[in-house]
Coordinates of C-alpha atoms and ligand atoms in Angstrom, one line a residue:
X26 CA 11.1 17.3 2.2
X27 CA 10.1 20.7 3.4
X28 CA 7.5 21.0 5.5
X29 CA 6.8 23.3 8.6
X30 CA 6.6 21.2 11.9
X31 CA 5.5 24.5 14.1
X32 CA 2.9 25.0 11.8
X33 CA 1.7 21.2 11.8
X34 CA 2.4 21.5 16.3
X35 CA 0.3 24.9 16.0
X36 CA -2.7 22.6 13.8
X37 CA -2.4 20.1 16.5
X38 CA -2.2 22.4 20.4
X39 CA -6.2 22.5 20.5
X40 CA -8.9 19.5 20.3
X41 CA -9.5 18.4 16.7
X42 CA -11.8 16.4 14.9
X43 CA -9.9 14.4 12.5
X44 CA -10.8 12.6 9.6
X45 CA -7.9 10.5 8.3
X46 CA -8.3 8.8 4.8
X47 CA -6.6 5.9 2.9
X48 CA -6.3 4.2 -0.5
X49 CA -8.7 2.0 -1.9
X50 CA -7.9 -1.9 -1.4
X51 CA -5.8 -0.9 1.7
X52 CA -2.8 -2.9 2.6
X53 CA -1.4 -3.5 6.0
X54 CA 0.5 0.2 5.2
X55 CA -2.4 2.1 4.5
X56 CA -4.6 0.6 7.7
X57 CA -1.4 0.5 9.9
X58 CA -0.4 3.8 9.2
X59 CA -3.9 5.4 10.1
X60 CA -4.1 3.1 13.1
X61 CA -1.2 4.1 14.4
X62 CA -1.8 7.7 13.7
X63 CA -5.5 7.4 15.0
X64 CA -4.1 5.8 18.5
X65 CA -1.8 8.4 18.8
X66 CA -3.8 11.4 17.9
X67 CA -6.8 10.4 20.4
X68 CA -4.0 10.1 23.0
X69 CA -3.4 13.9 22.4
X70 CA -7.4 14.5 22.9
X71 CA -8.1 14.6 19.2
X72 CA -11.7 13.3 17.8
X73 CA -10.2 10.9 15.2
X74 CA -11.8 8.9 12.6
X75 CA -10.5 6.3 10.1
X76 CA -12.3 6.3 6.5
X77 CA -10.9 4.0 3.9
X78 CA -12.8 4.1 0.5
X79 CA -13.6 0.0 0.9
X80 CA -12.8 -3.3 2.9
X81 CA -9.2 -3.5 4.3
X82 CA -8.1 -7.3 4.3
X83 CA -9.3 -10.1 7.1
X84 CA -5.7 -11.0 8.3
X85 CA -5.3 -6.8 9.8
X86 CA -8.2 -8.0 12.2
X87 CA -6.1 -8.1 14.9
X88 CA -4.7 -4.2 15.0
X89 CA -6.3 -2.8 18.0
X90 CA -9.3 -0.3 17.5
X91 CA -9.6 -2.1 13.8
X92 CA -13.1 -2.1 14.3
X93 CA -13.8 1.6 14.6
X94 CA -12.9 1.9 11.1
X95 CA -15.2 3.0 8.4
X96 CA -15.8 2.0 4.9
X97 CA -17.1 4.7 2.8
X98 CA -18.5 2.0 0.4
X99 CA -20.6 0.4 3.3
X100 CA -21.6 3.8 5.0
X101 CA -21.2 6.3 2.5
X102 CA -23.8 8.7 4.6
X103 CA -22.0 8.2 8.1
X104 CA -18.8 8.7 6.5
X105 CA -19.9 11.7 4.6
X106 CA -21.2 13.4 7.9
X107 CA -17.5 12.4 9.4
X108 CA -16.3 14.3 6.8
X109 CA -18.4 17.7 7.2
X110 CA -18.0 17.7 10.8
X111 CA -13.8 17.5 10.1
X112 CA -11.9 20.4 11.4
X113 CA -8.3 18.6 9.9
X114 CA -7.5 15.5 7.4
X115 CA -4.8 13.4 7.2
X116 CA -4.0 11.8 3.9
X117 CA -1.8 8.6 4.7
X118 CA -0.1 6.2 2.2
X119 CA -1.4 7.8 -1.3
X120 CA -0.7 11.4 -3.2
X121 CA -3.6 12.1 -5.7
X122 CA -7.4 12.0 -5.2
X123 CA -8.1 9.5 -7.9
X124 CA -6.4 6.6 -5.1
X125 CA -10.0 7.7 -2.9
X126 CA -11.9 8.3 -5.9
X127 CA -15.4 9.8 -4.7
X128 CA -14.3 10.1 -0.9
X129 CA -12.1 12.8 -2.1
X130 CA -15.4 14.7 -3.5
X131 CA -15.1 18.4 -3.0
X132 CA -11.9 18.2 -1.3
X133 CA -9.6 19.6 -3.6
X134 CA -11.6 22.6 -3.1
X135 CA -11.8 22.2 0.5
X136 CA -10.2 25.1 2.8
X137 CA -10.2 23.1 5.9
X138 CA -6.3 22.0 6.7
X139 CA -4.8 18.9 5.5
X140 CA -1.7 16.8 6.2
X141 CA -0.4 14.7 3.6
X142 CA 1.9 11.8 5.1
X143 CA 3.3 9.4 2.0
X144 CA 6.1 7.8 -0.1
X145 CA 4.6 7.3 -3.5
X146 CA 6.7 8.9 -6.1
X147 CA 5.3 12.4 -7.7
X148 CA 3.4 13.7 -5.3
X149 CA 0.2 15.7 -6.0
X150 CA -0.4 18.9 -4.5
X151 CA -3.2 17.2 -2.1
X152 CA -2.4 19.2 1.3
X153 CA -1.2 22.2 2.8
X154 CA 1.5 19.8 4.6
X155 CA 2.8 17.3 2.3
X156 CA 5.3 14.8 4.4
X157 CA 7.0 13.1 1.2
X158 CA 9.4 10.7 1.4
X159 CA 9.9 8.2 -1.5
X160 CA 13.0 6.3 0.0
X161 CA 11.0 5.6 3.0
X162 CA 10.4 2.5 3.3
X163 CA 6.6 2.7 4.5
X164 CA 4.3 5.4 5.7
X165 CA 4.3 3.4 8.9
X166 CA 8.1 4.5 9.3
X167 CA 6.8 8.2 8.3
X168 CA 4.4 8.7 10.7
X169 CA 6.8 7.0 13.1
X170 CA 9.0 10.1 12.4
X171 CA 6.2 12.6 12.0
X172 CA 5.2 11.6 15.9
X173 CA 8.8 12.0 16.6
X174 CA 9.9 15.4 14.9
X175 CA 6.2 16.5 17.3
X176 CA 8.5 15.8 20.0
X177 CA 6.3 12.9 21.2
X178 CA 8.2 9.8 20.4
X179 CA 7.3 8.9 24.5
X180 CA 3.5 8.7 23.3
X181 CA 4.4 5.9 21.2
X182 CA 2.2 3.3 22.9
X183 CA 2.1 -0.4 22.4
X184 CA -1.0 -0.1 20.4
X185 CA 0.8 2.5 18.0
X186 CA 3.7 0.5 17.9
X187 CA 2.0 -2.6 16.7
X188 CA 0.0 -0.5 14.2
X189 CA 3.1 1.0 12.4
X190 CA 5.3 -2.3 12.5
X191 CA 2.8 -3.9 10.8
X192 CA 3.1 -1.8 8.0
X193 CA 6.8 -1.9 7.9
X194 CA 6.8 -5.2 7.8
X195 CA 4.3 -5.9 4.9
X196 CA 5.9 -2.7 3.0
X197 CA 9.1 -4.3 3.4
X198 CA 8.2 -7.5 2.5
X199 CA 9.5 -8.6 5.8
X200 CA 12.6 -6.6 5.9
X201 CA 13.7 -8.0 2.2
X202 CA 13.4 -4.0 0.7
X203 CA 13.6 -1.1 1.1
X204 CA 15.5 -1.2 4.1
X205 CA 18.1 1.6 5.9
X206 CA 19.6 2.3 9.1
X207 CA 17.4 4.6 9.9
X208 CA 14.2 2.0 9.5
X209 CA 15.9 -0.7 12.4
X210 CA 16.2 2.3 14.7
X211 CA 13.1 3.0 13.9
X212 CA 12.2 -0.8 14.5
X213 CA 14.1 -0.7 17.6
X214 CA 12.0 2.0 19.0
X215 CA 8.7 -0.3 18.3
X216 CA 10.2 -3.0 19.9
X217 CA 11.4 -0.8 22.7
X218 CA 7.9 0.6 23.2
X219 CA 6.0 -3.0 23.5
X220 CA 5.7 -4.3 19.8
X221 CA 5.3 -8.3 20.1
X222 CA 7.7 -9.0 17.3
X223 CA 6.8 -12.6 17.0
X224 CA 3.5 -12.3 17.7
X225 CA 2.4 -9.6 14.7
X226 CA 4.9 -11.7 12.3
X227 CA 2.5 -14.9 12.9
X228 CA -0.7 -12.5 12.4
X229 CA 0.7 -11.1 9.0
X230 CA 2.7 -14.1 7.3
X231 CA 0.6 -17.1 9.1
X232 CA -2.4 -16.2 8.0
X233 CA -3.7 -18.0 5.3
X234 CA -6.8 -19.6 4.5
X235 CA -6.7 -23.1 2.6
X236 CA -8.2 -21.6 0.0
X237 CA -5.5 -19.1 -0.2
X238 CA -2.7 -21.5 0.0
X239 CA -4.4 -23.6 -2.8
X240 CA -5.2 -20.4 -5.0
X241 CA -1.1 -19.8 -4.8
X242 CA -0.9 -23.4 -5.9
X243 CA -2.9 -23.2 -9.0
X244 CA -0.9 -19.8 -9.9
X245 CA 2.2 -21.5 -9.7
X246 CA 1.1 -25.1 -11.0
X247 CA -1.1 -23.8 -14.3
X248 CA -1.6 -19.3 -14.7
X249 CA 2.6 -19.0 -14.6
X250 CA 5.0 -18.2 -18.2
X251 CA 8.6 -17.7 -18.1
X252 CA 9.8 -15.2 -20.7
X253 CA 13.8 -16.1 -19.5
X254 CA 14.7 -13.4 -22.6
X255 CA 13.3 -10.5 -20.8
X256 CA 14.3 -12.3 -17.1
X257 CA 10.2 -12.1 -17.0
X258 CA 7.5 -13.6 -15.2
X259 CA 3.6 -13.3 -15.9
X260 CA 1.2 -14.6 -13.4
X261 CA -2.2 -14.6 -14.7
X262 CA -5.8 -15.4 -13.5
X263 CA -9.2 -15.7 -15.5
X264 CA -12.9 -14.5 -14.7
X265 CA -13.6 -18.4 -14.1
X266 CA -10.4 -18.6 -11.6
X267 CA -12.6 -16.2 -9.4
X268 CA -15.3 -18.1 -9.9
X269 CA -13.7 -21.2 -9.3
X270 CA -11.5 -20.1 -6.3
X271 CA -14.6 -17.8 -4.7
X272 CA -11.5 -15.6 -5.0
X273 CA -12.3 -12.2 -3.1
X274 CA -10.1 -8.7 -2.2
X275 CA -7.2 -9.6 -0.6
X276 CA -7.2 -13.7 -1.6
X277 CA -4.3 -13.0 -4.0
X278 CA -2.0 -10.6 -2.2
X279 CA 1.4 -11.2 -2.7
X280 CA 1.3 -14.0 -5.0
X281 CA 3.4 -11.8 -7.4
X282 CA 6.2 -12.2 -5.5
X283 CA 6.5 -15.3 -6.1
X284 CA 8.2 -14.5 -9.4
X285 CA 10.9 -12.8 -7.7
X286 CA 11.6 -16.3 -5.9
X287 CA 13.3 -18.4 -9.2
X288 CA 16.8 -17.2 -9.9
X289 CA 17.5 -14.1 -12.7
X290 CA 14.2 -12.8 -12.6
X291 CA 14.2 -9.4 -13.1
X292 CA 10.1 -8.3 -13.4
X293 CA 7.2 -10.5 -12.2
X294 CA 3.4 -9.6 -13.6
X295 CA 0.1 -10.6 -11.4
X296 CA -2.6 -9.6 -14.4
X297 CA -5.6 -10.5 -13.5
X298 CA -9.5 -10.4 -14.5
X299 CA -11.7 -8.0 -12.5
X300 CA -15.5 -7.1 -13.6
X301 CA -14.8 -4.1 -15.6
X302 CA -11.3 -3.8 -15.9
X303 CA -8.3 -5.8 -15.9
X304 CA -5.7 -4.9 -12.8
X305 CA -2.3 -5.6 -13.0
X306 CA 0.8 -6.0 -10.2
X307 CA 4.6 -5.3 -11.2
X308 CA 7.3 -6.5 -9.1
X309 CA 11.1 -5.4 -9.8
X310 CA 14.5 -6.1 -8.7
X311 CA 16.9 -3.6 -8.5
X312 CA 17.3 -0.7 -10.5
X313 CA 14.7 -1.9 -13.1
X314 CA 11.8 0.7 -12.6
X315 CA 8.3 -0.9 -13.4
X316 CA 6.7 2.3 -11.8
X317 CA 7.3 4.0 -15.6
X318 CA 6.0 0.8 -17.2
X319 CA 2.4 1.3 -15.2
X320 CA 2.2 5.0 -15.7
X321 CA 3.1 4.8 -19.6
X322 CA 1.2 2.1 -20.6
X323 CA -1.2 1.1 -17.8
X324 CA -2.8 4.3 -16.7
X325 CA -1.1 3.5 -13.0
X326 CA 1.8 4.1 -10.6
X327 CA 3.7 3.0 -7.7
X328 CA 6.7 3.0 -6.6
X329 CA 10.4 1.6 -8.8
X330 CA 10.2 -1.8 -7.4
X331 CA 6.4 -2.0 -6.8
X332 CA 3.6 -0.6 -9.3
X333 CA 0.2 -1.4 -10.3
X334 CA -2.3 -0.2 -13.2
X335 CA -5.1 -1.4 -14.8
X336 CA -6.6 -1.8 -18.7
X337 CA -10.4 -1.4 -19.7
X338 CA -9.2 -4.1 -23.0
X339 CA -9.6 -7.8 -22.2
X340 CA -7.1 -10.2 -20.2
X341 CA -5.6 -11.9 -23.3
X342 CA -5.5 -8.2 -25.4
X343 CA -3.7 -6.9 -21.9
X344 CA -1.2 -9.8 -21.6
X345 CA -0.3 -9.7 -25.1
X346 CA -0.1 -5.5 -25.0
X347 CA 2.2 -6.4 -22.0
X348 CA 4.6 -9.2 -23.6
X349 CA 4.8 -7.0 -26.6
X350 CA 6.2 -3.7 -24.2
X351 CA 8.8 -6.2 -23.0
X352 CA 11.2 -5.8 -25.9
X353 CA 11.3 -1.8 -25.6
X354 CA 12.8 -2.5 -22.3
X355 CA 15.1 -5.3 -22.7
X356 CA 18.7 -3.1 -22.7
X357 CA 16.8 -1.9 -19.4
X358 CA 16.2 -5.1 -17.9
X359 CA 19.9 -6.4 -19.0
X360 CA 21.9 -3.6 -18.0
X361 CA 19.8 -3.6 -14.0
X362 CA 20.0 -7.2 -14.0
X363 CA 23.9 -6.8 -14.4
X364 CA 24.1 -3.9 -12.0
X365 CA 22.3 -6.2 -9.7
X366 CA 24.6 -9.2 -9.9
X367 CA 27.8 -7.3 -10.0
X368 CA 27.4 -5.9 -6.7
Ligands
5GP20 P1 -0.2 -3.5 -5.7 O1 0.4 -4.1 -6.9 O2 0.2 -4.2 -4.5 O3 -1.7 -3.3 -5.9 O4 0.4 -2.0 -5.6 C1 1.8 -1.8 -5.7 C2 2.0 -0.3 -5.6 O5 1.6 0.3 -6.8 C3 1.3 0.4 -4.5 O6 2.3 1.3 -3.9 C4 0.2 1.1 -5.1 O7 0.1 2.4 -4.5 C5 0.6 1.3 -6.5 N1 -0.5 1.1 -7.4 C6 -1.3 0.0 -7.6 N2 -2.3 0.1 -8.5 C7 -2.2 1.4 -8.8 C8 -2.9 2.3 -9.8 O8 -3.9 1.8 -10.4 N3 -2.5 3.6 -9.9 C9 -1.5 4.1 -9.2 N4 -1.1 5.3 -9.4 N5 -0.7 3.3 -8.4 C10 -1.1 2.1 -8.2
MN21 MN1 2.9 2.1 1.6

């Protein structure tokens, strides 16, 4: 990655007012990330503030300064008189506009400086600074480093620390991928600087609300097929499910994975019924890349093992469109299910 540190340190040696944004539906990367960052950028004398295009999820409550956070879809005026009084952006855990959709209005033609810090493949040209890093594990390791190669790793408080393991840990999955030495000294450091390790765990996998743990239930009792061909798993929930379930944002995060969990699965699928468009969730093992499968087919992206995309044609139309891609893919899914096993 080449980017220019003095000119990023030269940004950064007088009082700012920051803006920094995230993805819609932001996970525990995308708010942990711009916490972190917004903890340690105030402790510089910076003016910082967090906009995220809509409602991050109920169990991130307990990051510290959580509540200083605005959603552009709540407060689309305060947010947009954030944004004219910016002197610098940050662009944290996404790479083209569309992932902010009408927060990112006018920016593109924006001359005001911006820092991109991400590790989404394919990186659009978004900032003047682009921090990319797909084999990082999280942007919560990246800002780690970006604090770091400032010569600052001493500012990393207890409050940033708690902010960027929290992001590690959900982008990791809780240390199952996309893991490297280089991410546990990184851990080490947020452990070293005042990280409650057992106590941010708890917060992030303990979490659930009964109707969360039954909604996981039903997924895996009645909305789950088994293509064992294709090493293949679909998850799949209906317009009435949310009804049923009162399911809202966040209620069925991480359910995919639970594919992942039965033995010789290779792909899971969470396709699911929104309003106006159908969203889906690809899970992978290995060097099976769902991240091409969203981005031909599905009009999305991601990373390799993690992806997402969505389809304006109804659930059943979508499911079937997906089962029948499966085939195309097959010598792909047996060949890294082999690569996987012989290792
Ligand atoms: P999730 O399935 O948890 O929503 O997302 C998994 C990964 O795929 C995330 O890294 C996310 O950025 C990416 N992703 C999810 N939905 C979309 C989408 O509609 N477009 C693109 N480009 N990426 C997506
Ligand atoms: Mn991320």
């Amino acid at each position: 990655m080449e980017v220019n540190i003095a000119a990023v340190k030269a940004l950064l040696a007088s009082p700012q007012d920051v803006v920094i944004f995230s993805h819609r539906n932001p996970d525990g990367d995308a708010v942990g990330s711009s916490l972190g960052l917004y903890h340690y950028l105030r402790s510089q004398g910076h003016q910082v503030k967090i906009i995220l295009p809509s409602e991050y999820p109920d169990f991130l409550g307990f990051l510290p300064a959580v509540e200083d956070i605005l959603i552009f879809d709540d407060f689309p005026e305060d947010s947009k008189e954030y944004i004219r009084r910016a002197t610098l952006f940050f662009i944290l855990d996404f790479n083209s506009f569309d992932r902010i959709d009408k927060v990112a209005e006018g920016l593109d033609k924006d001359n005001r400086p911006r820092i991109m810090i991400d590790h989404h493949l394919y990186p659009e040209p978004v900032a003047d600074h682009m921090f990319s890093d797909p084999s990082a594990s999280s942007t919560c390791e990246m800002v780690y480093q970006f604090i770091d190669d400032l010569g600052h790793a001493g500012w990393v408080t207890k409050d940033v620390a708690d902010c960027l393991y929290t992001g590690i840990l959900t982008d990791t999955g809780g240390f199952k991928y996309s893991t490297s030495p280089a991410l546990f000294r990184t851990v080490a450091k947020l452990l070293e600087a005042g990280t409650d390790d057992y106590k941010v765990q708890d917060h992030i996998w303990n979490s659930m609300s009964e109707k969360q743990l039954r909604l996981l239930g039903h997924c895996l009792a009645n909305r789950l097929e088994i293509l064992p061909e294709y090493r293949t798993g679909i998850i799949y929930l209906t317009k009435e499910d949310y009804q049923h379930f009162d399911i809202r944002r966040g209620d069925t995060e991480g359910i995919v994975n639970y594919v992942l969990r039965m033995h010789n699965m290779m792909i899971a699928a969470f396709i699911h019924e929104q309003p106006t468009i159908v969203k889906m969730s690809l899970r992978s093992k290995g060097e099976m890349d769902v991240q091409q499968i969203c981005k031909a087919h599905f009009r999305g992206g991601g990373h390799r093992n993690a992806a997402g995309g969505a389809s304006f044609a109804p659930l059943g139309t979508t499911i079937n469109k997906f089962k029948k891609l499966l085939p195309n893919y097959a010598a792909e899914i047996d060949a890294a299910y082999h690569e996987f096993n012989n290792k």
